[in-house]
Structure formats: structure tokens, C-alpha cells
Short mmCIF file of C-alpha atoms in Angstrom, two decimals:
data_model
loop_
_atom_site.label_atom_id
_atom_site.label_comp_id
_atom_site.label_asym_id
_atom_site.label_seq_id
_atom_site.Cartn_x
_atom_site.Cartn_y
_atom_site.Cartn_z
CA UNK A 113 -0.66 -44.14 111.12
CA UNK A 114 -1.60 -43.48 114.60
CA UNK A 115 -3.71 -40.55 114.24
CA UNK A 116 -5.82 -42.68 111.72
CA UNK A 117 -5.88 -45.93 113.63
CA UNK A 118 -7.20 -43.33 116.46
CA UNK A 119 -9.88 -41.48 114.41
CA UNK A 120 -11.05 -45.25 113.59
CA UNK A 121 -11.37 -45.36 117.54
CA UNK A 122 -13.37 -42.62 117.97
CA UNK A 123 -16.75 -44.32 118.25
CA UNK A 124 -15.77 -46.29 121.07
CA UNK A 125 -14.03 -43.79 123.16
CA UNK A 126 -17.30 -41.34 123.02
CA UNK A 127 -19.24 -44.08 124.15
CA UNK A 128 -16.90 -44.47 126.77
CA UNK A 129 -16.82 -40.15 127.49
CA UNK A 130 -20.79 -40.74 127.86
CA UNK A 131 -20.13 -43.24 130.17
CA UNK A 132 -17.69 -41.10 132.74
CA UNK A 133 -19.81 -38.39 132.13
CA UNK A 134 -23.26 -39.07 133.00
CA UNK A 135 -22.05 -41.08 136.10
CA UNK A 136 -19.20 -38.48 138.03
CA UNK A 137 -17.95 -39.05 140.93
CA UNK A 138 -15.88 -36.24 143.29
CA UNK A 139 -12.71 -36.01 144.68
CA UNK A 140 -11.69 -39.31 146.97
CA UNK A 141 -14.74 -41.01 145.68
CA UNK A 142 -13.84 -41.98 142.36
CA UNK A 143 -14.69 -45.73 142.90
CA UNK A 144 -17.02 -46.98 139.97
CA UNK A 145 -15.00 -44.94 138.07
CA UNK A 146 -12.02 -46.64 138.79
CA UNK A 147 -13.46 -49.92 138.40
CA UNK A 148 -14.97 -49.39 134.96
CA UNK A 149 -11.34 -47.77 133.99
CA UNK A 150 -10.03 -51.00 135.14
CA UNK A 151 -12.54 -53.30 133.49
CA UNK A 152 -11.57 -51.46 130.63
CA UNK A 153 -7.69 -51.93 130.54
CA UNK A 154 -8.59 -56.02 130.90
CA UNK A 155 -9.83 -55.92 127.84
CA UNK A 156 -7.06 -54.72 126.20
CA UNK A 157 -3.95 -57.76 126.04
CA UNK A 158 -0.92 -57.02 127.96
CA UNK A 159 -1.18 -54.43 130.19
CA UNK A 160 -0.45 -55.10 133.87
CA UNK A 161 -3.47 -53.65 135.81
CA UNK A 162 -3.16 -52.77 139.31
CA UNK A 163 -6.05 -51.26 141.39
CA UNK A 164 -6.20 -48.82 144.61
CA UNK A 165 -2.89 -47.27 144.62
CA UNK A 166 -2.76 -43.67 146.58
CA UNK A 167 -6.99 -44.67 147.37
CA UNK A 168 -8.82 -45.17 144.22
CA UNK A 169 -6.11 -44.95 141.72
CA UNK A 170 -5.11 -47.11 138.90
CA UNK A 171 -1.95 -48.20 137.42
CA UNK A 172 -1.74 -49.80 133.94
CA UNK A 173 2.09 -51.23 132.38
CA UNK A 174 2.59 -52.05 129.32
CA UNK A 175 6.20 -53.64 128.34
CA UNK A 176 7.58 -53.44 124.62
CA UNK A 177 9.21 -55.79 122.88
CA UNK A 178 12.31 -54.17 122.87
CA UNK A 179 14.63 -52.30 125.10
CA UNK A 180 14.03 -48.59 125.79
CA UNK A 181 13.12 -45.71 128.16
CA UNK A 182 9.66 -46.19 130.21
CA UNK A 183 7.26 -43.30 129.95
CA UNK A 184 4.58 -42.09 132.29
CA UNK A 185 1.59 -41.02 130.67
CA UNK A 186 -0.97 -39.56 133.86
CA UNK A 187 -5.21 -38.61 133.61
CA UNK A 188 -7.73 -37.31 136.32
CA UNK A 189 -10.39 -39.02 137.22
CA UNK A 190 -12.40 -36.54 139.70
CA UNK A 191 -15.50 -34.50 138.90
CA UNK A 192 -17.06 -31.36 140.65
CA UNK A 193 -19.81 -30.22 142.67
CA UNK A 194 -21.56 -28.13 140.17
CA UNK A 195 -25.12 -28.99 138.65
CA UNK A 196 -24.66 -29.90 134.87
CA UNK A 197 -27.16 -27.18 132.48
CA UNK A 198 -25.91 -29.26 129.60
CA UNK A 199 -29.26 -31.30 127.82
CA UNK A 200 -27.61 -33.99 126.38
CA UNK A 201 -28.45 -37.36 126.49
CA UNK A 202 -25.26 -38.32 128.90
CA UNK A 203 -25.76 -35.74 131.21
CA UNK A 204 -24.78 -35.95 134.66
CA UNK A 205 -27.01 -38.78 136.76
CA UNK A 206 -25.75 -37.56 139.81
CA UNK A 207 -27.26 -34.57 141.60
CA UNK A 208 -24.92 -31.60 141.86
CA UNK A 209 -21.85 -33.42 140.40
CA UNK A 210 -20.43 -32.82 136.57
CA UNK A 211 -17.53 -33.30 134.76
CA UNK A 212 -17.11 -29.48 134.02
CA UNK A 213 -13.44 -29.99 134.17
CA UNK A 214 -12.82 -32.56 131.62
CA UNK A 215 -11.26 -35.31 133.20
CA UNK A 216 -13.86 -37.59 131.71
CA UNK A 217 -12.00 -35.87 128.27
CA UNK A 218 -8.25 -37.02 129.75
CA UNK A 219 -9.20 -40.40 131.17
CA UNK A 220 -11.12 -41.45 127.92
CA UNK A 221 -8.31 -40.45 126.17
CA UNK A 222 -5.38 -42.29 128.20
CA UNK A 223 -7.74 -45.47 128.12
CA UNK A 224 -7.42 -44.92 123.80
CA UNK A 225 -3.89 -44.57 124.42
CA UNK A 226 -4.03 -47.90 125.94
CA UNK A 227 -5.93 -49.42 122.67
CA UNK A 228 -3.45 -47.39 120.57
CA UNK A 229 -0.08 -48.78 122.61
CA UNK A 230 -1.17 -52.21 123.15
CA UNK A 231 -1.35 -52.36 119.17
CA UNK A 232 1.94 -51.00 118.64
CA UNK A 233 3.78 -53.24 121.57
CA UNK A 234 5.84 -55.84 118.98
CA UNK A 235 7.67 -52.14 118.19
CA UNK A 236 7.41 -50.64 121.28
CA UNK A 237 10.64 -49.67 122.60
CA UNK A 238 10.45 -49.62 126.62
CA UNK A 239 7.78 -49.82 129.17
CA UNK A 240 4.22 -47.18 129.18
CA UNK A 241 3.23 -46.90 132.29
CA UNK A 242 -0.39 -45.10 132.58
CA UNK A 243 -1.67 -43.17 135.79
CA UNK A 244 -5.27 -42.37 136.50
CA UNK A 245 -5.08 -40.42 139.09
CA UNK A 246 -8.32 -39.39 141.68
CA UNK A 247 -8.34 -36.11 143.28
CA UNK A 248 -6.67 -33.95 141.50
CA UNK A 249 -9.30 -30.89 142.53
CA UNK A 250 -9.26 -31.67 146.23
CA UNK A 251 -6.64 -28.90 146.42
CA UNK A 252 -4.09 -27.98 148.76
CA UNK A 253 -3.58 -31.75 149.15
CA UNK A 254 -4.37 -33.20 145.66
CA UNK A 255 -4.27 -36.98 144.58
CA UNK A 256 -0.95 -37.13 142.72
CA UNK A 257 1.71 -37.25 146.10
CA UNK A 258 -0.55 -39.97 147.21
CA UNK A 259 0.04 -42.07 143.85
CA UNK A 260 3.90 -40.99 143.56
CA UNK A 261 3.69 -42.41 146.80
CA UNK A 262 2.01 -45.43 146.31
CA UNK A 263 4.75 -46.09 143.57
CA UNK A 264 2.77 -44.88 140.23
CA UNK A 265 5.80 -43.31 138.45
CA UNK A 266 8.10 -46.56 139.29
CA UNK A 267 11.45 -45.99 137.36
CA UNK A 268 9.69 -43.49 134.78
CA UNK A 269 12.16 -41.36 132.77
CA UNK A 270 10.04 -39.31 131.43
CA UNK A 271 6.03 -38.21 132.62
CA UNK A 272 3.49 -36.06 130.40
CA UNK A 273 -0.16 -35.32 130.08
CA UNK A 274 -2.57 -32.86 128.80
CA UNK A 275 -5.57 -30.68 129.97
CA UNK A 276 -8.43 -29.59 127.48
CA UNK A 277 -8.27 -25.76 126.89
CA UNK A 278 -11.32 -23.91 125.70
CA UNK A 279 -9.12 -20.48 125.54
CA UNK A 280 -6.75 -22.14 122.71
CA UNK A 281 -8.74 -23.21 119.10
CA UNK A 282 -9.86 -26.46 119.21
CA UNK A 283 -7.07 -29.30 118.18
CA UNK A 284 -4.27 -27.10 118.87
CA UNK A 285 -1.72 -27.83 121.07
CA UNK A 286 0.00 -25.44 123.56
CA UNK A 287 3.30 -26.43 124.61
CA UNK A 288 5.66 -24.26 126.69
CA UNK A 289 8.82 -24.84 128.46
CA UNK A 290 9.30 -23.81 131.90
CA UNK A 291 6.54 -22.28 133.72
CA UNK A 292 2.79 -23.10 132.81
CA UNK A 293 0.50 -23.02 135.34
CA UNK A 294 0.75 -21.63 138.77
CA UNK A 295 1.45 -22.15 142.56
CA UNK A 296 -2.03 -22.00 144.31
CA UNK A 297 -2.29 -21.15 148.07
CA UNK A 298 -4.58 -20.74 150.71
CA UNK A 299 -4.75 -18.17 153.58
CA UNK A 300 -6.91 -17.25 155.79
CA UNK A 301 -6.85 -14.40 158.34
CA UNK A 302 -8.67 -13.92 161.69
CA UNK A 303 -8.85 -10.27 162.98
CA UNK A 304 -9.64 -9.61 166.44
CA UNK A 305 -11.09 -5.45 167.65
CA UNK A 306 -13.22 -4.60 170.38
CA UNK A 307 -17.20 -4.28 169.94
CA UNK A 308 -18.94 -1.23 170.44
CA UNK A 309 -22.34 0.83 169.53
CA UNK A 310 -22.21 1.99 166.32
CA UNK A 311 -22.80 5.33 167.48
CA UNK A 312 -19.66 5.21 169.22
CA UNK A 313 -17.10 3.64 166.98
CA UNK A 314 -14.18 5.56 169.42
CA UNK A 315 -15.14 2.80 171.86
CA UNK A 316 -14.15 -0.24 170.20
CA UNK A 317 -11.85 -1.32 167.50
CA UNK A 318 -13.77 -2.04 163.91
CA UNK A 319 -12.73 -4.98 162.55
CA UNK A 320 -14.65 -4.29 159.32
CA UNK A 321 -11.80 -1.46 159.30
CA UNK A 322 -9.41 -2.84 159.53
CA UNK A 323 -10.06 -5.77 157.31
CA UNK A 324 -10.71 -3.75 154.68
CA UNK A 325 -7.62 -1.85 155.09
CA UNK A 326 -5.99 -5.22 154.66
CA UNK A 327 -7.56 -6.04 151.74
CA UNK A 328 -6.50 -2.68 150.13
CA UNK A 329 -3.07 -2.93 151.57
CA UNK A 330 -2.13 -6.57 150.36
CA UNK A 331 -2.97 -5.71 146.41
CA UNK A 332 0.01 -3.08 146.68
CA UNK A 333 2.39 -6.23 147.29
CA UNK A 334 1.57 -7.24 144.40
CA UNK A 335 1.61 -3.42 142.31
CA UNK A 336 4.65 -2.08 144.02
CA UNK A 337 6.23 -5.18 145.76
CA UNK A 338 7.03 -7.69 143.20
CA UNK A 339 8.95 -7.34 139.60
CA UNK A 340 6.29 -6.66 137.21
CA UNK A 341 7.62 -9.10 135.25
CA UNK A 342 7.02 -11.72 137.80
CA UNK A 343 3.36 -12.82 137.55
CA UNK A 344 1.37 -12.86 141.11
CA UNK A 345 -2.04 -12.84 142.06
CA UNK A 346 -3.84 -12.63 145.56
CA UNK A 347 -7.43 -12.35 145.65
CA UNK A 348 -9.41 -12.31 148.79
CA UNK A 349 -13.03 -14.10 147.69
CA UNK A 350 -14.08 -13.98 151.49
CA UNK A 351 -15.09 -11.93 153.98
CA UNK A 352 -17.11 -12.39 157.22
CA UNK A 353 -17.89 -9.67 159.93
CA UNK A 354 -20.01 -8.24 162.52
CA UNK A 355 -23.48 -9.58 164.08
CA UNK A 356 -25.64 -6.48 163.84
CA UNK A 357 -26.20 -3.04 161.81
CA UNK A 358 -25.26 -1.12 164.70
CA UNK A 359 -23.00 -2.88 166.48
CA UNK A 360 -19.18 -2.49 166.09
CA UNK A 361 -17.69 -5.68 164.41
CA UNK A 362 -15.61 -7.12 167.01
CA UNK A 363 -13.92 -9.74 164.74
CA UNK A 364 -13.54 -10.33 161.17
CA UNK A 365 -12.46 -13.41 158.88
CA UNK A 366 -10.67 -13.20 155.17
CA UNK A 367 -10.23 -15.95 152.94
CA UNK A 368 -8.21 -15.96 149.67
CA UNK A 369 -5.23 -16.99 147.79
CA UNK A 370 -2.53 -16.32 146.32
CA UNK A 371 -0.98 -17.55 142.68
CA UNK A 372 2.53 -17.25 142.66
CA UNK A 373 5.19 -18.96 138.77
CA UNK A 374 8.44 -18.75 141.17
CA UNK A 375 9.59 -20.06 144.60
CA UNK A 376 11.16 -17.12 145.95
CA UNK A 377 7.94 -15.17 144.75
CA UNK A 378 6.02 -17.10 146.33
CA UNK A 379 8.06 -17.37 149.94
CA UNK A 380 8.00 -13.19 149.38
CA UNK A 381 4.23 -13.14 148.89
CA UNK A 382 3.53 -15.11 152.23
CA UNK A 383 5.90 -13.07 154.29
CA UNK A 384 4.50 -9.98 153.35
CA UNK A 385 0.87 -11.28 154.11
CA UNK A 386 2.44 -11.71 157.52
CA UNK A 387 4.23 -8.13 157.72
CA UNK A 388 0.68 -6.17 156.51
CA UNK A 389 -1.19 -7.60 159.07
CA UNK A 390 1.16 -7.13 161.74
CA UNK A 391 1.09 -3.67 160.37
CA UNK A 392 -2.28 -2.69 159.54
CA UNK A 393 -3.21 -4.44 163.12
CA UNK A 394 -0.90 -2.32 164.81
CA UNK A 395 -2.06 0.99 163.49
CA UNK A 396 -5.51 0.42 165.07
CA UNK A 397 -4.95 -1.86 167.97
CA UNK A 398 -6.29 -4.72 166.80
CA UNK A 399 -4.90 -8.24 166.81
CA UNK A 400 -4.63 -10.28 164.00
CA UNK A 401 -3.72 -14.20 162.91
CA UNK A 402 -2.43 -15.46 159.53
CA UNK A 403 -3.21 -19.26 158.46
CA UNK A 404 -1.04 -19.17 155.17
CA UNK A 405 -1.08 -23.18 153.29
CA UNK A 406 0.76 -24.13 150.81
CA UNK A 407 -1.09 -26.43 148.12
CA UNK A 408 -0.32 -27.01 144.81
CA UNK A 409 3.60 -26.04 143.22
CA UNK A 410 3.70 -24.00 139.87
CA UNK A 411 3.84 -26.48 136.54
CA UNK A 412 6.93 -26.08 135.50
CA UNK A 413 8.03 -28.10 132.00
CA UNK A 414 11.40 -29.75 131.29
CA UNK A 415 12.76 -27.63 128.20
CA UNK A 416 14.48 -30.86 126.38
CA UNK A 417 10.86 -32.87 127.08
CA UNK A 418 8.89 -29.58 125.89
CA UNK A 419 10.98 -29.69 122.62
CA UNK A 420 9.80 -33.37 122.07
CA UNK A 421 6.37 -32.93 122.80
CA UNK A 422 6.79 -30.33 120.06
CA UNK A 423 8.18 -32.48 117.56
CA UNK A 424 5.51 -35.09 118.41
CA UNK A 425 2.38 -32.68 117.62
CA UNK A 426 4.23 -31.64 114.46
CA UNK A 427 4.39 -35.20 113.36
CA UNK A 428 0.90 -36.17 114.32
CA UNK A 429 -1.20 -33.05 113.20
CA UNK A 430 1.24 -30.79 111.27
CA UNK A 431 3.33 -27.54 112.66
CA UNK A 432 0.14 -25.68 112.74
CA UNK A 433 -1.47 -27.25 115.51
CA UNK A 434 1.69 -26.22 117.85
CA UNK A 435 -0.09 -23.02 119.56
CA UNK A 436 3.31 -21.15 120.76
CA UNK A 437 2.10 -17.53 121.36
CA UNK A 438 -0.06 -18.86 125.02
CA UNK A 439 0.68 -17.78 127.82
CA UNK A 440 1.30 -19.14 131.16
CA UNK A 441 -1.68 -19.42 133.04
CA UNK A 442 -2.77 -18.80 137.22
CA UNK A 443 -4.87 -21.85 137.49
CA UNK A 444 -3.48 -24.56 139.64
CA UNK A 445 -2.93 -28.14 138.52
CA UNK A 446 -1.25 -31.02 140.95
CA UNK A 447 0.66 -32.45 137.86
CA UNK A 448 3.41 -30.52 138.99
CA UNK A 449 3.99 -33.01 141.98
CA UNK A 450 5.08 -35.42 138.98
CA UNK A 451 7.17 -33.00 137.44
CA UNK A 452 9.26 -32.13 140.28
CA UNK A 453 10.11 -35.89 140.23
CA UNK A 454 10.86 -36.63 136.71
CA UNK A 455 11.53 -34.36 133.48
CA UNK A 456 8.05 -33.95 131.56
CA UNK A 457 5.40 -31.78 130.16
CA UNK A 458 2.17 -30.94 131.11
CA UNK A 459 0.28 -29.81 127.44
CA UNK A 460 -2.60 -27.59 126.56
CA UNK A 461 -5.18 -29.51 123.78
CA UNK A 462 -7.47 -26.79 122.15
CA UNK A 463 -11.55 -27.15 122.53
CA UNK A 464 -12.65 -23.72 121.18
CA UNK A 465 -15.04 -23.64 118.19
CA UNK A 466 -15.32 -20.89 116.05
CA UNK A 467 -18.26 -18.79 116.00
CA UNK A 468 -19.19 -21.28 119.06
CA UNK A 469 -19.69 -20.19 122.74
CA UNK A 470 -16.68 -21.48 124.41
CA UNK A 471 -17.68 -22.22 128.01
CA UNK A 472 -14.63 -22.27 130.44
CA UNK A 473 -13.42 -24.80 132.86
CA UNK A 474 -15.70 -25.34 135.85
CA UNK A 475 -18.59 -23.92 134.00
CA UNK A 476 -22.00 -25.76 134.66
CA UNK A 477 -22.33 -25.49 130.07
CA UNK A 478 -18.66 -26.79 129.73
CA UNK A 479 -18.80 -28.69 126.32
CA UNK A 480 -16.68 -29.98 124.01
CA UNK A 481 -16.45 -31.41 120.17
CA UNK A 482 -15.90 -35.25 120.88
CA UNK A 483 -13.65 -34.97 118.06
CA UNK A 484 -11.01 -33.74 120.68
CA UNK A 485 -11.29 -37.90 122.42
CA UNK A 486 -9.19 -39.08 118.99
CA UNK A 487 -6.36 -36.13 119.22
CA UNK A 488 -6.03 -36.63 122.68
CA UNK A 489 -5.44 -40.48 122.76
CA UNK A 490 -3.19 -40.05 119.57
CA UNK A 491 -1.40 -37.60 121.20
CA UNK A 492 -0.57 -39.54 124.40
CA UNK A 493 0.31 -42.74 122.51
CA UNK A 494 2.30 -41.08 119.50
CA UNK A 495 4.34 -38.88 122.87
CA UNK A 496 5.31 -42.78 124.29
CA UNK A 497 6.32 -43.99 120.92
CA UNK A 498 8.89 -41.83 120.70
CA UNK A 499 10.04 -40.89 123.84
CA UNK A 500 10.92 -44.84 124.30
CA UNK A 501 12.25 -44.88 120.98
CA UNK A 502 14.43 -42.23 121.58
CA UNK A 503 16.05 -44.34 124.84
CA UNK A 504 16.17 -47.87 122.71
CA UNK A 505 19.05 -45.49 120.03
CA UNK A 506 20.62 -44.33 123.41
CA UNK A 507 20.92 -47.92 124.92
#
């Protein structure tokens, strides 16, 4: 019933896509976003709106008619600085900003949730409470602790949501329990050597040298430090030296980060950084400075909540939509801040296309079937029903 009454939605919510997408906003400046999210949720009878929580958030509530657990259901809102190659007729109106991300995707699809549960409130059993969250990409300091803050979650028993996932087929879901996505920190390094002509390198102290002997060093912390079985990745993506061909590089900046599924990984990781500097600096009399920052915490799903969201794609779009062979993946997301606070799920939704190019996330070509809008708002509202449901024969 729900996955049809959503499929009759469709139209609607892809006008409403077009509408996100040709007009993105980025991170902290989600505001005529926000407001047309809003405008959107007063149009729907009896949900509670409130505006500007944790900056340009938005909270919608929804109480059922009957007694029962209350369920978060969270979306992003935030788009990124890359210039849209997509010719479409909604592509991006705003120079150098794009949905390539698919929040536009996840906040369409809570705001057809909101259709969907607002239909279904004489049976609902508990209280929906929906999140649209800004800045979730403005990592290490992402939008969610601002709205857990601002009181988004309230009394929530339970919290999920979904990210679109070009690497699974599209309208599968992946759902796995325990770790799904990873820790992502920053760190930067400063090394400091002594300048000198380049025909006399015994003179001073290259810091080209002895950066790069970092860089070498730090990817054995990783191939003969941690359990193998204990996913890790650092990658330095920066690195700035020296003023002139011949000249000895006096100093020398990194910048990188590391992606870490467990705490005391992750703790390891950062004091080693430390240690190989110390080290490598030592060996050639250099002097060198770690900036390590923690940002977002590994995704890590409730097992009983996992098992529901399951049952609820099995229900909705039959056991073979339930993509169980995935595995976890190194990308960051800041849902986790709402999952260390309440039992939830964070889910996978599948927008690959056979014998399509599938363009990945934070690609200036990222497309998807708009056929995805109706799966995703069933799949939100149809995860409330029975989560609630299941509290009301507990009560």
C-alpha cells in the first residue's frame, strides 16, 4: 500500500528534486532551501514545523493517533562546490555549486515521507519526527551536533536514514549492522630543516627529504602496524615545499587523513603519526609539528534496528532488494553523531543502471533514475510505520 500510494507521488517529488537541484546552496548556507522545505511541510496537515534549529535546520513532528515509540527519520540539505556537466533542464543555477552528492535525492524523499505519514496518522502509532539537517559536508565539524543540540532528536527511540549509492544496483538496499562507514580525520604536518644551495645539500637539512620519508614511513602503519583485518586508510593528498630549483627546501607542509572503523584503531593511528615524525625528524635533524583533528566518528548500526530495517525493505520491495554481500565503506558521513545517541541505521539505496555509466558521489556527471525519489520516501515512511508500531504492542 505504501509503495503504491508513493509511486502515485512520484510526479510531485521530481518536480520538487528539480527544484533543490537547479537552485543548491553549500554548507551553512542552506537558507532558501530551508524555507522552501518548510513551505513545503505547511502544506501537508499536522505536522509541527519548526525553523532554524542548529542554523538553518528544520524540524517537522508528526503525532499518531495512538500510543507508540517516536522515530527520527534525518536528510541533508547541503550541496558542493563543484560545477554541474550535467545538460538537463534543472541543472545547477548557481555557479560552481551542484548537488553531486544527492541530498537533493534524501531531502525530496523525507519531504514524500511527510505526504506518505501524514496520510497514514489515524494509524500511526507514536510520534515521526523528521530532521533536515544543513552541513553535513562541512567536515570535521558537520551540521548534525549542532541540531542534536538544538534538540532535533527530542525523546527519539529510534533514528534512521539513507544515502543514494551508485556502487550498489539501483533500488537495492544495503543494510549492515555494526560498522558502515568510517571515522574521517584531518592532519596536517609542518616540517622545519635548514636551507641551503642545492649544490650543497650537506649544508642544510632538506625538508623535501624528509617529508617524503614521512610519507613512505606512515603507509607501513598501516601494512605492518595494524591487524589486517582492521580496515585503515591514511592518504596524504598534500604536499608543499621549497621556493626555488636550487635552493634547499627549508620547510615543508603535508596534508591528509586518515579513515579509521574502530576507536582504539583510530587513537593507534594518531599516536603513531606522532611517533614517525618524532622519528623520521630525528634521524635528520629536522623539527617537525603534528596538527592531528578529529572530525567525523565511524557509522556504526544498532544490530536489533539493522534487523528491522531489513524486515522493512523485505516487506516493501521483496527479499531481493536487501543487498547483504556490501561492504563497509571509508567515506565519512556525520550521521553517526545521531547514532551514538540513539539505536538506528544509516542505509545504502542503490542508483546503478545497468549497461549505464554510473558516476560516483561528488562527481560533476552524478545522475540518477528519478525513479529512486518513490523508493526512498516509501522507504522512510514504511521504516516509521513499523518501528512505532512495534512500541504501541510493547506499551
Amino acid at each position: 500500500m505504501i509503495a503504491e500510494t508513493a509511486k502515485s507521488l512520484n510526479d510531485h517529488l521530481i518536480e520538487l528534486r528539480h527544484a533543490f537541484h537547479s537552485h543548491p546552496e553549500v554548507s551553512g548556507q542552506e537558507k532558501e532551501t530551508a524555507a522552501r522545505v518548510a513551505a513545503e511541510l505547511r502544506t501537508i496537515p499536522g505536522w509541527q514545523v519548526t525553523e532554524q534549529m542548529g542554523g538553518h535546520g528544520v524540524v517537522a513532528v508528526l503525532q499518531g493517533a495512538k500510543p507508540g515509540k517516536t522515530v527520527a527519520l534525518r536528510a541533508d540539505m547541503d550541496a558542493l562546490q563543484i560545477t554541474e556537466e550535467n545538460d538537463v533542464p534543472y541543472k545547477s543555477q548557481n555557479p560552481g555549486v551542484m548537488h553531486a552528492c544527492g541530498h537533493d535525492i534524501h531531502t525530496t524523499a523525507l519531504l514524500g515521507a511527510a505526504h506518505l505519514l501524514a496520510g497514514q496518522q489515524a494509524q500511526l502509532c507514536g510520534t515521526v519526527r523528521l530532521i533536515f539537517q544543513p552541513a553535513e559536508e562541512l567536515s570535521p565539524n558537520g551540521g548534525s551536533r549542532a541540531m542534536i543540540a538544538a534538540g532535533a532528536l527530542g525523546d527519539a527511540d529510534a533514528v534512521f536514514g539513507f544515502h543514494v549509492w551508485p556502487d550498489l544496483p539501483h533500488g537495492e538496499v544495503g543494510c549492515i549492522a555494526g560498522p558502515l562507514m568510517a571515522a574521517s580525520d584531518h592532519f596536517s604536518v609542518t616540517i622545519q630543516g635548514r636551507a641551503s644551495h642545492a649544490a650543497k645539500p650537506d649544508e642544510g637539512i632538506d625538508a623535501v627529504v624528509v617529508g617524503a620519508q614521512f610519507i613512505n614511513a606512515v603507509q607501513t602503519i598501516i601494512s605492518r602496524c595494524t591487524d589486517p583485518l582492521q580496515s585503515a586508510v591514511i592518504t596524504v593528498g598534500k604536499f608543499t615545499a621549497g621556493t626555488r630549483y636550487n635552493i634547499v627546501a627549508e620547510t615543508c607542509e603535508l596534508e591528509g587523513t586518515c579513515r579509521t572503523l574502530n576507536n582504539e584503531v583510530r587513537d593507534f593511528i594518531e599516536a603513531q603519526l606522532q611517533k614517525t615524525l618524532d622519528g623520521i625528524c630525528a634521524i635528520y635533524g629536522a623539527k617537525g609539528t603534528l596538527n592531528y583533528e578529529r572530525g567525523y566518528m565511524a557509522v556504526v548500526n544498532d544490530a536489533q534496528m539493522t534487523e528491522q530495517a531489513r524486515e522493512t525493505v523485505e516487506k516493501l520491495f521483496g527479499k531481493q532488494a536487501i543487498h547483504s554481500h556490501e561492504m563497509p565503506s571509508m567515506c565519512a558521513e556525520d550521521f553517526a553523531f545521531y547514532l551514538n545517541e540513539k539505536p538506528g541505521a544509516f542505509l545504502w539505496l542503490g542508483t546503478g543502471i545497468e549497461g549505464e555509466t554510473s558516476y560516483p558521489l561528488h562527481n560533476s556527471k552524478f545522475h540518477v533514475d528519478e525513479d529512486i525519489l518513490w523508493r526512498g520516501a516509501a522507504l522512510l515512511t514504511q521504516l516509521a510505520l513499523d518501528v512505532t508500531a512495534d512500541g504501541s504492542q510493547e506499551a
